[in-house]
Amino acid sequence: MIWRKTWRNEISLAVRLLRRDGVVALPTETVYGLAASIKSEVALGKIFQIKGRPLLDPLIVHLLDYNWISKYAYIDGLRVNIKVLTDAFWPGPLTIILQKKPMIPAIVTAGLDFVALRCPAHEIFRKVLKYINVPLAAPSANPFGCLSPTTAKHVQDSLGDKIPLIIDGGACSVGVESTILDVTSDIPCILRPGAISASDIAQALKVPVLDHSPSTSSAVAPGQLKQHYSPNTRLILAETAEDLSLLVKNAFLSQTTEKAAFVYLKRPHDLYCANDIFWLSNKGDYFEVAKSLFDMLQNLDKAEYDVIYCQKAEQKGIGIAINDRLTRAAAKFAN
Ligand code: TXA
Ligand code: MG
């Protein structure tokens, strides 16, 4: 029970820091976030500075529950019933775009009229929200454009010297950022794919849902850059496990001096050059793949490989989010 006591101390320290214009790294079920109170313009400014994030890229605002929404955003007159949506998916990895109320400062939304609202499921983040009783803006706790952090160590390694407190809540259970859903137009529309898919949402709302995430269309939401989540090591994607196996065999036979890591979604049967073969899930379960994806890339990026070859997922369910992150992580190495 000692760890719970430690948490209590850390949570009260986090609340004190957040009330005094500070920022704190907190675990969520998706990725670690770098949190600031929406009441502190100073702390909000620090988020952009610490991450090296352009001010044009708006932040997601985290709430404790559905009852907090109406103070910060308009929910009347929408085609979508927000109560039905939040009953189905909150707390959890769904961010909802709504028209903002004046309580949300312009720096949070990059001057837009719309705000992104999310209700995280992680116990630690929820406790901090409950005690501070103010929404927290929180982007992923990584330098802008780099791989997302799914453990406290990832945050420590990349931003540790700039953040006064990182609360360690273990490895994130989802591992990819929340699904972002815009409900302000006639048809709800996904702007960023995540663990909750368009069909999950369509089923709950009983209306069609468009998927306009950059991985499936050319429409781009602010901040949804083609190149993002990048490792330093060259990352090349293989469409299927068979394609990846061909690359493995070629590397094995050609005796190249290039040091390559090969990442399958599922444990392969043939283990050529076994030292450099990795997999994200023993059975190829896409939720396990998503959970370990950023951790695998972070570890391989530090492991002195010249190149990382990684298999893509099938374009369905959370596989869409996995491919979205992989494609953008590999974008700077394309050509
Ligand atoms: O799972 C998550 O959503 C994590 C955890 C920490 O909650 N947060 C996260 O934040 O991924 P960030 O800042 O790394 O990504 C937020 C994305 C950005 O691409 C941003 O442009 C978009 O959300 N966004 C924020 N506000 C928006 C708005 N009003 N309209 C459209 N997109 C918005
Ligand atoms: Mg991010």
GROMACS .gro file of C-alpha atoms and ligand atoms in nm:
model
  369
    1MET     CA    1   0.000   0.000   0.000
    2ILE     CA    2   0.302   0.228   0.020
    3TRP     CA    3   0.271   0.312  -0.348
    4ARG     CA    4  -0.080   0.448  -0.295
    5LYS     CA    5   0.051   0.673  -0.021
    6THR     CA    6   0.323   0.792  -0.257
    7TRP     CA    7   0.064   0.864  -0.520
    8ARG     CA    8  -0.131   1.071  -0.271
    9ASN     CA    9   0.176   1.282  -0.202
   10GLU     CA   10   0.250   1.319  -0.570
   11ILE     CA   11  -0.107   1.409  -0.653
   12SER     CA   12  -0.119   1.684  -0.393
   13LEU     CA   13   0.219   1.812  -0.516
   14ALA     CA   14   0.084   1.811  -0.872
   15VAL     CA   15  -0.221   2.011  -0.767
   16ARG     CA   16  -0.003   2.263  -0.583
   17LEU     CA   17   0.226   2.305  -0.885
   18LEU     CA   18  -0.069   2.340  -1.125
   19ARG     CA   19  -0.228   2.607  -0.903
   20ARG     CA   20   0.100   2.805  -0.905
   21ASP     CA   21   0.147   2.841  -1.281
   22GLY     CA   22   0.337   2.512  -1.308
   23VAL     CA   23   0.317   2.220  -1.552
   24VAL     CA   24   0.314   1.851  -1.459
   25ALA     CA   25   0.348   1.532  -1.665
   26LEU     CA   26   0.064   1.292  -1.591
   27PRO     CA   27  -0.029   0.946  -1.718
   28THR     CA   28  -0.343   0.896  -1.921
   29GLU     CA   29  -0.467   0.568  -2.066
   30THR     CA   30  -0.349   0.678  -2.414
   31VAL     CA   31  -0.012   0.853  -2.372
   32TYR     CA   32   0.150   1.068  -2.102
   33GLY     CA   33   0.030   1.429  -2.107
   34LEU     CA   34   0.199   1.757  -2.014
   35ALA     CA   35  -0.073   1.928  -1.812
   36ALA     CA   36  -0.146   2.292  -1.726
   37SER     CA   37  -0.451   2.456  -1.569
   38ILE     CA   38  -0.663   2.638  -1.826
   39LYS     CA   39  -0.676   2.921  -1.569
   40SER     CA   40  -0.303   2.986  -1.598
   41GLU     CA   41  -0.192   3.158  -1.920
   42VAL     CA   42   0.163   3.138  -1.785
   43ALA     CA   43   0.151   2.758  -1.749
   44LEU     CA   44  -0.022   2.721  -2.086
   45GLY     CA   45   0.259   2.922  -2.243
   46LYS     CA   46   0.512   2.690  -2.076
   47ILE     CA   47   0.358   2.388  -2.251
   48PHE     CA   48   0.432   2.537  -2.594
   49GLN     CA   49   0.778   2.646  -2.487
   50ILE     CA   50   0.879   2.314  -2.329
   51LYS     CA   51   0.752   2.107  -2.623
   52GLY     CA   52   0.878   2.349  -2.890
   53ARG     CA   53   0.522   2.341  -3.021
   54PRO     CA   54   0.387   2.607  -3.259
   55LEU     CA   55   0.121   2.830  -3.100
   56LEU     CA   56  -0.102   2.750  -3.399
   57ASP     CA   57  -0.148   2.391  -3.277
   58PRO     CA   58  -0.443   2.382  -3.031
   59LEU     CA   59  -0.447   2.181  -2.707
   60ILE     CA   60  -0.693   1.920  -2.582
   61VAL     CA   61  -0.877   2.015  -2.262
   62HIS     CA   62  -0.930   1.736  -2.008
   63LEU     CA   63  -1.247   1.723  -1.797
   64LEU     CA   64  -1.359   1.501  -1.510
   65ASP     CA   65  -1.695   1.409  -1.660
   66TYR     CA   66  -1.990   1.504  -1.881
   67ASN     CA   67  -2.120   1.755  -1.624
   68TRP     CA   68  -1.819   1.979  -1.680
   69ILE     CA   69  -1.884   2.025  -2.053
   70SER     CA   70  -2.161   2.286  -2.049
   71LYS     CA   71  -1.942   2.540  -1.867
   72TYR     CA   72  -1.681   2.525  -2.144
   73ALA     CA   73  -1.865   2.441  -2.466
   74TYR     CA   74  -2.207   2.464  -2.635
   75ILE     CA   75  -2.391   2.134  -2.665
   76ASP     CA   76  -2.746   2.243  -2.748
   77GLY     CA   77  -2.878   2.230  -3.102
   78LEU     CA   78  -2.624   1.973  -3.222
   79ARG     CA   79  -2.721   1.684  -3.450
   80VAL     CA   80  -2.539   1.451  -3.211
   81ASN     CA   81  -2.656   1.373  -2.859
   82ILE     CA   82  -2.345   1.441  -2.652
   83LYS     CA   83  -2.486   1.260  -2.349
   84VAL     CA   84  -2.526   0.940  -2.551
   85LEU     CA   85  -2.174   0.980  -2.690
   86THR     CA   86  -2.011   1.042  -2.352
   87ASP     CA   87  -2.215   0.769  -2.180
   88ALA     CA   88  -2.073   0.528  -2.437
   89PHE     CA   89  -1.708   0.637  -2.440
   90TRP     CA   90  -1.618   0.856  -2.138
   91PRO     CA   91  -1.401   0.823  -1.946
   92GLY     CA   92  -1.188   0.694  -2.231
   93PRO     CA   93  -0.989   0.770  -2.544
   94LEU     CA   94  -1.240   0.991  -2.725
   95THR     CA   95  -1.187   1.366  -2.777
   96ILE     CA   96  -1.487   1.568  -2.889
   97ILE     CA   97  -1.463   1.897  -3.081
   98LEU     CA   98  -1.732   2.147  -2.980
   99GLN     CA   99  -1.791   2.520  -3.011
  100LYS     CA  100  -1.610   2.682  -2.720
  101LYS     CA  101  -1.745   2.912  -2.451
  102PRO     CA  102  -1.549   3.219  -2.333
  103MET     CA  103  -1.411   3.031  -2.028
  104ILE     CA  104  -1.161   2.865  -2.264
  105PRO     CA  105  -0.868   3.101  -2.328
  106ALA     CA  106  -0.764   3.166  -2.688
  107ILE     CA  107  -0.414   3.021  -2.637
  108VAL     CA  108  -0.572   2.676  -2.578
  109THR     CA  109  -0.760   2.670  -2.908
  110ALA     CA  110  -0.501   2.864  -3.112
  111GLY     CA  111  -0.768   3.131  -3.162
  112LEU     CA  112  -1.022   2.886  -3.305
  113ASP     CA  113  -1.388   2.900  -3.208
  114PHE     CA  114  -1.377   2.528  -3.130
  115VAL     CA  115  -1.233   2.335  -2.838
  116ALA     CA  116  -1.125   1.972  -2.811
  117LEU     CA  117  -1.262   1.808  -2.492
  118ARG     CA  118  -1.159   1.474  -2.348
  119CYS     CA  119  -1.229   1.283  -2.027
  120PRO     CA  120  -0.928   1.064  -1.942
  121ALA     CA  121  -0.971   0.724  -1.775
  122HIS     CA  122  -0.642   0.697  -1.587
  123GLU     CA  123  -0.695   0.703  -1.212
  124ILE     CA  124  -0.406   0.942  -1.142
  125PHE     CA  125  -0.515   1.201  -1.400
  126ARG     CA  126  -0.872   1.177  -1.271
  127LYS     CA  127  -0.761   1.234  -0.911
  128VAL     CA  128  -0.565   1.543  -1.009
  129LEU     CA  129  -0.870   1.676  -1.199
  130LYS     CA  130  -1.097   1.602  -0.906
  131TYR     CA  131  -0.879   1.784  -0.651
  132ILE     CA  132  -0.790   2.085  -0.863
  133ASN     CA  133  -1.147   2.109  -0.993
  134VAL     CA  134  -1.038   2.297  -1.306
  135PRO     CA  135  -0.994   2.156  -1.660
  136LEU     CA  136  -0.638   2.074  -1.759
  137ALA     CA  137  -0.499   2.135  -2.107
  138ALA     CA  138  -0.257   1.855  -2.195
  139PRO     CA  139  -0.077   1.766  -2.516
  140SER     CA  140   0.137   1.453  -2.528
  141ALA     CA  141   0.445   1.500  -2.305
  142ASN     CA  142   0.708   1.478  -2.582
  143PRO     CA  143   0.910   1.730  -2.781
  144PHE     CA  144   0.703   1.848  -3.078
  145GLY     CA  145   0.719   1.606  -3.371
  146CYS     CA  146   0.890   1.326  -3.175
  147LEU     CA  147   0.768   0.980  -3.072
  148SER     CA  148   0.484   0.989  -2.816
  149PRO     CA  149   0.555   0.887  -2.456
  150THR     CA  150   0.379   0.581  -2.316
  151THR     CA  151   0.588   0.543  -1.999
  152ALA     CA  152   0.715   0.790  -1.739
  153LYS     CA  153   1.070   0.701  -1.851
  154HIS     CA  154   0.996   0.819  -2.206
  155VAL     CA  155   0.895   1.157  -2.060
  156GLN     CA  156   1.196   1.166  -1.829
  157ASP     CA  157   1.436   1.085  -2.115
  158SER     CA  158   1.306   1.355  -2.350
  159LEU     CA  159   1.178   1.638  -2.127
  160GLY     CA  160   1.288   1.541  -1.775
  161ASP     CA  161   1.509   1.846  -1.724
  162LYS     CA  162   1.225   2.085  -1.813
  163ILE     CA  163   0.938   1.941  -1.607
  164PRO     CA  164   0.925   1.975  -1.226
  165LEU     CA  165   0.712   1.663  -1.170
  166ILE     CA  166   0.638   1.347  -1.369
  167ILE     CA  167   0.394   1.110  -1.201
  168ASP     CA  168   0.465   0.748  -1.291
  169GLY     CA  169   0.139   0.564  -1.350
  170GLY     CA  170   0.291   0.269  -1.536
  171ALA     CA  171   0.272   0.195  -1.907
  172CYS     CA  172  -0.030   0.347  -2.083
  173SER     CA  173  -0.294   0.081  -2.148
  174VAL     CA  174  -0.405   0.208  -2.492
  175GLY     CA  175  -0.075   0.341  -2.625
  176VAL     CA  176  -0.200   0.563  -2.910
  177GLU     CA  177  -0.359   0.905  -2.870
  178SER     CA  178  -0.735   0.952  -2.842
  179THR     CA  179  -0.971   0.945  -3.136
  180ILE     CA  180  -1.068   1.305  -3.222
  181LEU     CA  181  -1.430   1.346  -3.331
  182ASP     CA  182  -1.574   1.669  -3.471
  183VAL     CA  183  -1.948   1.690  -3.397
  184THR     CA  184  -1.999   2.051  -3.501
  185SER     CA  185  -2.106   1.981  -3.860
  186ASP     CA  186  -2.403   1.783  -3.990
  187ILE     CA  187  -2.224   1.449  -3.995
  188PRO     CA  188  -1.981   1.359  -3.714
  189CYS     CA  189  -1.633   1.328  -3.851
  190ILE     CA  190  -1.311   1.169  -3.724
  191LEU     CA  191  -1.010   1.403  -3.746
  192ARG     CA  192  -0.757   1.169  -3.582
  193PRO     CA  193  -0.801   0.790  -3.560
  194GLY     CA  194  -0.755   0.617  -3.224
  195ALA     CA  195  -0.869   0.313  -3.029
  196ILE     CA  196  -1.234   0.407  -3.073
  197SER     CA  197  -1.322   0.361  -3.440
  198ALA     CA  198  -1.574   0.532  -3.668
  199SER     CA  199  -1.791   0.221  -3.658
  200ASP     CA  200  -1.782   0.207  -3.274
  201ILE     CA  201  -1.910   0.566  -3.271
  202ALA     CA  202  -2.165   0.510  -3.548
  203GLN     CA  203  -2.302   0.214  -3.354
  204ALA     CA  204  -2.340   0.416  -3.033
  205LEU     CA  205  -2.494   0.721  -3.203
  206LYS     CA  206  -2.692   0.527  -3.463
  207VAL     CA  207  -2.584   0.776  -3.731
  208PRO     CA  208  -2.313   0.753  -4.000
  209VAL     CA  209  -1.967   0.879  -3.904
  210LEU     CA  210  -1.715   1.010  -4.158
  211ASP     CA  211  -1.349   0.924  -4.133
  212HIS     CA  212  -1.160   1.233  -4.244
  213SER     CA  213  -0.843   1.154  -4.054
  214PRO     CA  214  -0.537   1.237  -4.266
  215SER     CA  215  -0.466   0.865  -4.304
  216THR     CA  216  -0.789   0.820  -4.498
  217SER     CA  217  -0.846   1.159  -4.662
  218SER     CA  218  -0.676   1.481  -4.761
  219ALA     CA  219  -0.862   1.697  -4.505
  220VAL     CA  220  -0.617   1.808  -4.239
  221ALA     CA  221  -0.706   1.925  -3.888
  222PRO     CA  222  -0.482   2.184  -3.726
  223GLY     CA  223  -0.174   2.014  -3.592
  224GLN     CA  224  -0.236   1.692  -3.783
  225LEU     CA  225   0.087   1.714  -3.975
  226LYS     CA  226   0.188   1.458  -4.237
  227GLN     CA  227   0.522   1.423  -4.064
  228HIS     CA  228   0.501   1.359  -3.691
  229TYR     CA  229   0.593   1.107  -3.418
  230SER     CA  230   0.935   1.068  -3.580
  231PRO     CA  231   1.222   0.854  -3.452
  232ASN     CA  232   1.579   0.961  -3.535
  233THR     CA  233   1.654   0.622  -3.689
  234ARG     CA  234   1.533   0.570  -4.045
  235LEU     CA  235   1.192   0.398  -4.041
  236ILE     CA  236   1.069   0.203  -4.344
  237LEU     CA  237   0.726   0.039  -4.356
  238ALA     CA  238   0.633  -0.300  -4.503
  239GLU     CA  239   0.274  -0.352  -4.615
  240THR     CA  240   0.248  -0.711  -4.490
  241ALA     CA  241   0.432  -0.971  -4.281
  242GLU     CA  242   0.533  -1.145  -4.608
  243ASP     CA  243   0.689  -0.823  -4.740
  244LEU     CA  244   0.880  -0.782  -4.416
  245SER     CA  245   1.001  -1.144  -4.430
  246LEU     CA  246   1.140  -1.078  -4.778
  247LEU     CA  247   1.338  -0.785  -4.642
  248VAL     CA  248   1.464  -1.004  -4.359
  249LYS     CA  249   1.575  -1.276  -4.600
  250ASN     CA  250   1.747  -1.025  -4.829
  251ALA     CA  251   1.934  -0.874  -4.535
  252PHE     CA  252   2.031  -1.222  -4.414
  253LEU     CA  253   2.153  -1.339  -4.754
  254SER     CA  254   2.325  -1.018  -4.864
  255GLN     CA  255   2.536  -1.002  -4.545
  256THR     CA  256   2.496  -0.623  -4.556
  257THR     CA  257   2.682  -0.413  -4.300
  258GLU     CA  258   2.368  -0.207  -4.243
  259LYS     CA  259   2.229  -0.286  -3.899
  260ALA     CA  260   1.855  -0.333  -3.934
  261ALA     CA  261   1.574  -0.409  -3.688
  262PHE     CA  262   1.262  -0.584  -3.818
  263VAL     CA  263   0.932  -0.534  -3.635
  264TYR     CA  264   0.639  -0.767  -3.699
  265LEU     CA  265   0.292  -0.719  -3.558
  266LYS     CA  266   0.274  -1.087  -3.464
  267ARG     CA  267   0.548  -1.334  -3.364
  268PRO     CA  268   0.678  -1.476  -3.693
  269HIS     CA  269   0.736  -1.849  -3.749
  270ASP     CA  270   1.075  -1.813  -3.918
  271LEU     CA  271   1.331  -1.634  -3.711
  272TYR     CA  272   1.616  -1.545  -3.948
  273CYS     CA  273   1.873  -1.314  -3.783
  274ALA     CA  274   1.674  -1.364  -3.461
  275ASN     CA  275   1.858  -1.098  -3.262
  276ASP     CA  276   1.714  -0.823  -3.474
  277ILE     CA  277   1.360  -0.957  -3.508
  278PHE     CA  278   1.093  -0.805  -3.286
  279TRP     CA  279   0.717  -0.829  -3.261
  280LEU     CA  280   0.451  -0.610  -3.101
  281SER     CA  281   0.211  -0.883  -2.991
  282ASN     CA  282   0.256  -1.261  -2.962
  283LYS     CA  283  -0.078  -1.330  -3.126
  284GLY     CA  284  -0.101  -1.020  -3.344
  285ASP     CA  285  -0.375  -0.861  -3.130
  286TYR     CA  286  -0.405  -0.503  -3.260
  287PHE     CA  287  -0.483  -0.358  -2.916
  288GLU     CA  288  -0.158  -0.512  -2.784
  289VAL     CA  289   0.022  -0.382  -3.093
  290ALA     CA  290  -0.103  -0.027  -3.024
  291LYS     CA  291  -0.005  -0.055  -2.661
  292SER     CA  292   0.356  -0.148  -2.735
  293LEU     CA  293   0.408   0.048  -3.059
  294PHE     CA  294   0.565   0.371  -2.926
  295ASP     CA  295   0.764   0.185  -2.659
  296MET     CA  296   0.912  -0.045  -2.924
  297LEU     CA  297   1.002   0.249  -3.150
  298GLN     CA  298   1.148   0.447  -2.857
  299ASN     CA  299   1.366   0.149  -2.755
  300LEU     CA  300   1.484   0.065  -3.106
  301ASP     CA  301   1.556   0.432  -3.172
  302LYS     CA  302   1.804   0.426  -2.881
  303ALA     CA  303   1.955   0.091  -2.984
  304GLU     CA  304   2.199   0.202  -3.255
  305TYR     CA  305   2.024   0.053  -3.557
  306ASP     CA  306   2.079   0.214  -3.899
  307VAL     CA  307   1.725   0.136  -4.003
  308ILE     CA  308   1.400   0.003  -3.854
  309TYR     CA  309   1.166  -0.192  -4.083
  310CYS     CA  310   0.811  -0.219  -3.944
  311GLN     CA  311   0.505  -0.404  -4.068
  312LYS     CA  312   0.183  -0.205  -4.120
  313ALA     CA  313  -0.155  -0.318  -3.989
  314GLU     CA  314  -0.469  -0.394  -4.185
  315GLN     CA  315  -0.669  -0.076  -4.235
  316LYS     CA  316  -0.951  -0.163  -3.994
  317GLY     CA  317  -1.047  -0.073  -3.634
  318ILE     CA  318  -0.748   0.038  -3.428
  319GLY     CA  319  -0.528  -0.075  -3.721
  320ILE     CA  320  -0.620   0.259  -3.884
  321ALA     CA  321  -0.468   0.445  -3.586
  322ILE     CA  322  -0.158   0.221  -3.587
  323ASN     CA  323  -0.101   0.289  -3.958
  324ASP     CA  324  -0.168   0.660  -3.912
  325ARG     CA  325   0.109   0.686  -3.649
  326LEU     CA  326   0.348   0.463  -3.846
  327THR     CA  327   0.294   0.648  -4.173
  328ARG     CA  328   0.358   0.985  -4.017
  329ALA     CA  329   0.658   0.852  -3.822
  330ALA     CA  330   0.807   0.724  -4.150
  331ALA     CA  331   0.716   1.033  -4.357
  332LYS     CA  332   1.045   1.216  -4.312
  333PHE     CA  333   1.233   0.911  -4.447
  334ALA     CA  334   1.015   0.868  -4.757
  335ASN     CA  335   1.183   0.911  -5.103
  336TXA     O1  336  -0.479   1.094  -2.612
  336TXA     C1  337  -0.465   1.216  -2.624
  336TXA     O2  338  -0.545   1.286  -2.688
  336TXA     C2  339  -0.341   1.279  -2.558
  336TXA     C3  340  -0.355   1.271  -2.405
  336TXA     C4  341  -0.243   1.340  -2.333
  336TXA     O3  342  -0.480   1.319  -2.368
  336TXA     N1  343  -0.324   1.415  -2.600
  336TXA     C5  344  -0.278   1.448  -2.723
  336TXA     O4  345  -0.258   1.583  -2.741
  336TXA     O5  346  -0.260   1.366  -2.810
  336TXA     P1  347  -0.170   1.642  -2.863
  336TXA     O6  348  -0.161   1.786  -2.836
  336TXA     O7  349  -0.044   1.567  -2.873
  336TXA     O8  350  -0.261   1.620  -2.986
  336TXA     C6  351  -0.383   1.691  -2.993
  336TXA     C7  352  -0.430   1.704  -3.133
  336TXA     C8  353  -0.346   1.799  -3.216
  336TXA     O9  354  -0.325   1.740  -3.342
  336TXA     C9  355  -0.434   1.922  -3.226
  336TXA    O10  356  -0.410   1.992  -3.344
  336TXA    C10  357  -0.574   1.863  -3.221
  336TXA    O11  358  -0.562   1.761  -3.125
  336TXA     N2  359  -0.671   1.962  -3.173
  336TXA    C11  360  -0.674   2.023  -3.052
  336TXA     N3  361  -0.774   2.113  -3.049
  336TXA    C12  362  -0.836   2.108  -3.167
  336TXA    C13  363  -0.946   2.178  -3.224
  336TXA     N4  364  -1.011   2.273  -3.157
  336TXA     N5  365  -0.982   2.147  -3.351
  336TXA    C14  366  -0.915   2.051  -3.420
  336TXA     N6  367  -0.810   1.982  -3.372
  336TXA    C15  368  -0.770   2.010  -3.247
  337MG      MG  369   0.114   1.474  -2.962
   0.00000   0.00000   0.00000
